Amino acid sequence: MTEHDADDSYGHIRLTAVEPDGELITEVLPARQLPGGLVELLGSPGVVTGAAAGDVLVMQASGFQVVRRGPNDCVQVYADPALDEHALAWLAKAFESVGGYVEAPPQRQFAVATVPSTVESAEIEAIMAAAAAQIPGLEWQFGTR
């Protein structure tokens, strides 16, 4: 954990993963320190795959391992050109309809939807098919399925 106050257990962690092409990717996410060296992820990654908000992780020299899945999955959304306000609003409304929420960095080159794990893959695929019809250059992937 980094960047946290001494009187609380909240801060940020750096998740690192290796892409299939060998590229190393890193993302900083909000987290909460738990007993026993465990960390609860408080935000879903938009680039690193394999974890979502609510997952409990153990940090390792080679990356991280999920030791307990939380109640969420994530969907990672990319667009070229970057997502505009209309696209983000559309995604937010669509994922809100299934109990999820959408976040994006200021540059909006990607967004991440945190979705309850109870939402069926087919429902998410339908949302993303509709999104692709409205948002130019859209690509997406499940970050946890």
PDB file of C-alpha atoms in Angstrom:
ATOM      1  CA  MET A   1       0.000   0.000   0.000  1.00  0.00           C
ATOM      2  CA  THR A   2       1.170   3.476  -0.749  1.00  0.00           C
ATOM      3  CA  GLU A   3      -0.149   7.003  -0.371  1.00  0.00           C
ATOM      4  CA  HIS A   4      -2.219   6.415   2.769  1.00  0.00           C
ATOM      5  CA  ASP A   5      -2.609   8.170   6.097  1.00  0.00           C
ATOM      6  CA  ALA A   6      -1.154   6.504   9.181  1.00  0.00           C
ATOM      7  CA  ASP A   7      -4.546   6.488  10.935  1.00  0.00           C
ATOM      8  CA  ASP A   8      -6.464   4.587   8.277  1.00  0.00           C
ATOM      9  CA  SER A   9      -6.006   1.502   6.142  1.00  0.00           C
ATOM     10  CA  TYR A  10      -6.958   3.111   2.828  1.00  0.00           C
ATOM     11  CA  GLY A  11      -4.534   3.996   0.081  1.00  0.00           C
ATOM     12  CA  HIS A  12      -3.495   2.833  -3.352  1.00  0.00           C
ATOM     13  CA  ILE A  13      -1.850  -0.243  -4.783  1.00  0.00           C
ATOM     14  CA  ARG A  14       0.038  -0.741  -7.991  1.00  0.00           C
ATOM     15  CA  LEU A  15      -1.212  -3.729  -9.986  1.00  0.00           C
ATOM     16  CA  THR A  16       1.177  -5.106 -12.584  1.00  0.00           C
ATOM     17  CA  ALA A  17       0.505  -7.716 -15.228  1.00  0.00           C
ATOM     18  CA  VAL A  18       2.212  -9.053 -18.332  1.00  0.00           C
ATOM     19  CA  GLU A  19       0.241  -8.892 -21.580  1.00  0.00           C
ATOM     20  CA  PRO A  20       0.278 -11.905 -23.945  1.00  0.00           C
ATOM     21  CA  ASP A  21       2.737  -9.995 -26.161  1.00  0.00           C
ATOM     22  CA  GLY A  22       5.103  -9.647 -23.183  1.00  0.00           C
ATOM     23  CA  GLU A  23       4.370  -5.977 -22.510  1.00  0.00           C
ATOM     24  CA  LEU A  24       4.345  -5.042 -18.827  1.00  0.00           C
ATOM     25  CA  ILE A  25       1.372  -2.920 -17.769  1.00  0.00           C
ATOM     26  CA  THR A  26       0.832  -1.159 -14.454  1.00  0.00           C
ATOM     27  CA  GLU A  27      -2.193   0.547 -12.955  1.00  0.00           C
ATOM     28  CA  VAL A  28      -2.666   2.381  -9.639  1.00  0.00           C
ATOM     29  CA  LEU A  29      -5.986   1.695  -7.903  1.00  0.00           C
ATOM     30  CA  PRO A  30      -7.642   2.554  -4.592  1.00  0.00           C
ATOM     31  CA  ALA A  31      -7.415  -0.204  -2.000  1.00  0.00           C
ATOM     32  CA  ARG A  32      -7.829  -1.010   1.663  1.00  0.00           C
ATOM     33  CA  GLN A  33      -5.253  -2.895   3.724  1.00  0.00           C
ATOM     34  CA  LEU A  34      -6.662  -5.986   5.473  1.00  0.00           C
ATOM     35  CA  PRO A  35      -5.125  -8.152   8.195  1.00  0.00           C
ATOM     36  CA  GLY A  36      -2.608 -10.771   7.145  1.00  0.00           C
ATOM     37  CA  GLY A  37      -1.071  -8.730   4.348  1.00  0.00           C
ATOM     38  CA  LEU A  38      -4.208  -8.897   2.206  1.00  0.00           C
ATOM     39  CA  VAL A  39      -5.610  -6.001   0.205  1.00  0.00           C
ATOM     40  CA  GLU A  40      -9.212  -5.282  -0.809  1.00  0.00           C
ATOM     41  CA  LEU A  41      -9.454  -3.630  -4.195  1.00  0.00           C
ATOM     42  CA  LEU A  42     -11.798  -0.619  -4.057  1.00  0.00           C
ATOM     43  CA  GLY A  43     -11.856   0.158  -7.782  1.00  0.00           C
ATOM     44  CA  SER A  44     -11.916  -1.969 -10.912  1.00  0.00           C
ATOM     45  CA  PRO A  45      -8.890  -1.814 -13.207  1.00  0.00           C
ATOM     46  CA  GLY A  46      -9.360  -0.400 -16.670  1.00  0.00           C
ATOM     47  CA  VAL A  47      -6.217  -1.926 -18.159  1.00  0.00           C
ATOM     48  CA  VAL A  48      -4.967  -4.776 -15.943  1.00  0.00           C
ATOM     49  CA  THR A  49      -7.153  -7.882 -16.168  1.00  0.00           C
ATOM     50  CA  GLY A  50      -8.029 -10.481 -13.554  1.00  0.00           C
ATOM     51  CA  ALA A  51      -9.541  -8.419 -10.730  1.00  0.00           C
ATOM     52  CA  ALA A  52     -12.494  -6.160  -9.944  1.00  0.00           C
ATOM     53  CA  ALA A  53     -13.632  -3.877  -7.134  1.00  0.00           C
ATOM     54  CA  GLY A  54     -14.285  -5.897  -3.979  1.00  0.00           C
ATOM     55  CA  ASP A  55     -11.746  -8.637  -4.715  1.00  0.00           C
ATOM     56  CA  VAL A  56      -9.256  -9.520  -1.991  1.00  0.00           C
ATOM     57  CA  LEU A  57      -5.687  -9.806  -3.250  1.00  0.00           C
ATOM     58  CA  VAL A  58      -2.304 -10.863  -2.066  1.00  0.00           C
ATOM     59  CA  MET A  59       0.485  -8.879  -3.663  1.00  0.00           C
ATOM     60  CA  GLN A  60       3.388 -10.872  -5.087  1.00  0.00           C
ATOM     61  CA  ALA A  61       6.702  -9.940  -6.632  1.00  0.00           C
ATOM     62  CA  SER A  62       5.357 -11.131  -9.996  1.00  0.00           C
ATOM     63  CA  GLY A  63       2.025  -9.299  -9.726  1.00  0.00           C
ATOM     64  CA  PHE A  64      -1.009 -10.258  -7.667  1.00  0.00           C
ATOM     65  CA  GLN A  65      -3.251 -13.190  -6.883  1.00  0.00           C
ATOM     66  CA  VAL A  66      -6.975 -12.986  -6.154  1.00  0.00           C
ATOM     67  CA  VAL A  67      -7.601 -14.964  -2.956  1.00  0.00           C
ATOM     68  CA  ARG A  68     -11.302 -14.125  -2.693  1.00  0.00           C
ATOM     69  CA  ARG A  69     -13.604 -12.842  -5.393  1.00  0.00           C
ATOM     70  CA  GLY A  70     -15.794  -9.916  -4.446  1.00  0.00           C
ATOM     71  CA  PRO A  71     -19.315  -9.207  -5.661  1.00  0.00           C
ATOM     72  CA  ASN A  72     -18.267  -7.586  -8.955  1.00  0.00           C
ATOM     73  CA  ASP A  73     -16.901  -8.207 -12.399  1.00  0.00           C
ATOM     74  CA  CYS A  74     -15.520  -5.546 -14.680  1.00  0.00           C
ATOM     75  CA  VAL A  75     -15.800  -4.654 -18.329  1.00  0.00           C
ATOM     76  CA  GLN A  76     -12.956  -2.716 -19.899  1.00  0.00           C
ATOM     77  CA  VAL A  77     -13.898  -0.339 -22.713  1.00  0.00           C
ATOM     78  CA  TYR A  78     -11.482   1.291 -25.161  1.00  0.00           C
ATOM     79  CA  ALA A  79     -12.143   3.726 -27.993  1.00  0.00           C
ATOM     80  CA  ASP A  80     -10.172   5.479 -30.697  1.00  0.00           C
ATOM     81  CA  PRO A  81     -10.924   8.365 -30.789  1.00  0.00           C
ATOM     82  CA  ALA A  82     -11.204   8.774 -27.016  1.00  0.00           C
ATOM     83  CA  LEU A  83     -14.631   8.474 -25.418  1.00  0.00           C
ATOM     84  CA  ASP A  84     -16.515  11.759 -25.399  1.00  0.00           C
ATOM     85  CA  GLU A  85     -19.005  12.927 -22.760  1.00  0.00           C
ATOM     86  CA  HIS A  86     -21.943  11.516 -24.745  1.00  0.00           C
ATOM     87  CA  ALA A  87     -20.305   8.085 -24.961  1.00  0.00           C
ATOM     88  CA  LEU A  88     -19.502   8.040 -21.232  1.00  0.00           C
ATOM     89  CA  ALA A  89     -23.031   9.132 -20.352  1.00  0.00           C
ATOM     90  CA  TRP A  90     -24.474   6.414 -22.601  1.00  0.00           C
ATOM     91  CA  LEU A  91     -22.282   3.742 -20.999  1.00  0.00           C
ATOM     92  CA  ALA A  92     -23.064   5.005 -17.493  1.00  0.00           C
ATOM     93  CA  LYS A  93     -26.806   4.838 -18.102  1.00  0.00           C
ATOM     94  CA  ALA A  94     -26.604   1.386 -19.713  1.00  0.00           C
ATOM     95  CA  PHE A  95     -24.564  -0.116 -16.875  1.00  0.00           C
ATOM     96  CA  GLU A  96     -26.608   1.660 -14.213  1.00  0.00           C
ATOM     97  CA  SER A  97     -29.621  -0.240 -15.575  1.00  0.00           C
ATOM     98  CA  VAL A  98     -27.993  -3.508 -14.423  1.00  0.00           C
ATOM     99  CA  GLY A  99     -26.683  -2.167 -11.103  1.00  0.00           C
ATOM    100  CA  GLY A 100     -23.223  -1.184 -12.293  1.00  0.00           C
ATOM    101  CA  TYR A 101     -21.248   2.047 -12.638  1.00  0.00           C
ATOM    102  CA  VAL A 102     -18.676   3.442 -15.066  1.00  0.00           C
ATOM    103  CA  GLU A 103     -15.424   5.283 -14.373  1.00  0.00           C
ATOM    104  CA  ALA A 104     -12.846   6.811 -16.712  1.00  0.00           C
ATOM    105  CA  PRO A 105      -9.633   8.814 -16.380  1.00  0.00           C
ATOM    106  CA  PRO A 106      -9.716  12.476 -17.467  1.00  0.00           C
ATOM    107  CA  GLN A 107      -8.241  11.666 -20.906  1.00  0.00           C
ATOM    108  CA  ARG A 108     -11.087   9.144 -21.479  1.00  0.00           C
ATOM    109  CA  GLN A 109      -8.955   6.816 -23.613  1.00  0.00           C
ATOM    110  CA  PHE A 110     -10.671   3.981 -21.752  1.00  0.00           C
ATOM    111  CA  ALA A 111     -13.448   3.379 -19.252  1.00  0.00           C
ATOM    112  CA  VAL A 112     -14.209   0.571 -16.851  1.00  0.00           C
ATOM    113  CA  ALA A 113     -17.644  -0.660 -15.857  1.00  0.00           C
ATOM    114  CA  THR A 114     -17.964  -2.345 -12.474  1.00  0.00           C
ATOM    115  CA  VAL A 115     -20.906  -4.721 -12.688  1.00  0.00           C
ATOM    116  CA  PRO A 116     -22.455  -7.083 -10.126  1.00  0.00           C
ATOM    117  CA  SER A 117     -21.268 -10.640 -10.786  1.00  0.00           C
ATOM    118  CA  THR A 118     -24.920 -11.713 -10.948  1.00  0.00           C
ATOM    119  CA  VAL A 119     -25.362  -9.948 -14.307  1.00  0.00           C
ATOM    120  CA  GLU A 120     -25.270 -12.540 -17.103  1.00  0.00           C
ATOM    121  CA  SER A 121     -22.575 -12.346 -19.781  1.00  0.00           C
ATOM    122  CA  ALA A 122     -25.270 -12.209 -22.470  1.00  0.00           C
ATOM    123  CA  GLU A 123     -26.736  -9.066 -20.901  1.00  0.00           C
ATOM    124  CA  ILE A 124     -23.338  -7.370 -20.854  1.00  0.00           C
ATOM    125  CA  GLU A 125     -22.669  -8.477 -24.436  1.00  0.00           C
ATOM    126  CA  ALA A 126     -26.012  -6.939 -25.495  1.00  0.00           C
ATOM    127  CA  ILE A 127     -25.102  -3.637 -23.812  1.00  0.00           C
ATOM    128  CA  MET A 128     -21.736  -3.595 -25.523  1.00  0.00           C
ATOM    129  CA  ALA A 129     -23.200  -4.493 -28.942  1.00  0.00           C
ATOM    130  CA  ALA A 130     -25.562  -1.513 -28.603  1.00  0.00           C
ATOM    131  CA  ALA A 131     -22.633   0.654 -27.467  1.00  0.00           C
ATOM    132  CA  ALA A 132     -20.543  -0.374 -30.479  1.00  0.00           C
ATOM    133  CA  ALA A 133     -23.354   0.792 -32.764  1.00  0.00           C
ATOM    134  CA  GLN A 134     -23.230   4.258 -31.159  1.00  0.00           C
ATOM    135  CA  ILE A 135     -19.584   4.828 -30.227  1.00  0.00           C
ATOM    136  CA  PRO A 136     -16.949   5.019 -32.989  1.00  0.00           C
ATOM    137  CA  GLY A 137     -13.801   2.916 -32.604  1.00  0.00           C
ATOM    138  CA  LEU A 138     -15.161   0.989 -29.604  1.00  0.00           C
ATOM    139  CA  GLU A 139     -13.463  -2.168 -28.383  1.00  0.00           C
ATOM    140  CA  TRP A 140     -14.107  -3.961 -25.115  1.00  0.00           C
ATOM    141  CA  GLN A 141     -13.300  -7.029 -23.060  1.00  0.00           C
ATOM    142  CA  PHE A 142     -14.339  -8.715 -19.869  1.00  0.00           C
ATOM    143  CA  GLY A 143     -11.715  -7.889 -17.268  1.00  0.00           C
ATOM    144  CA  THR A 144     -12.643 -10.771 -14.987  1.00  0.00           C
ATOM    145  CA  ARG A 145     -14.587 -13.430 -16.915  1.00  0.00           C
TER     146      ARG A 145
END
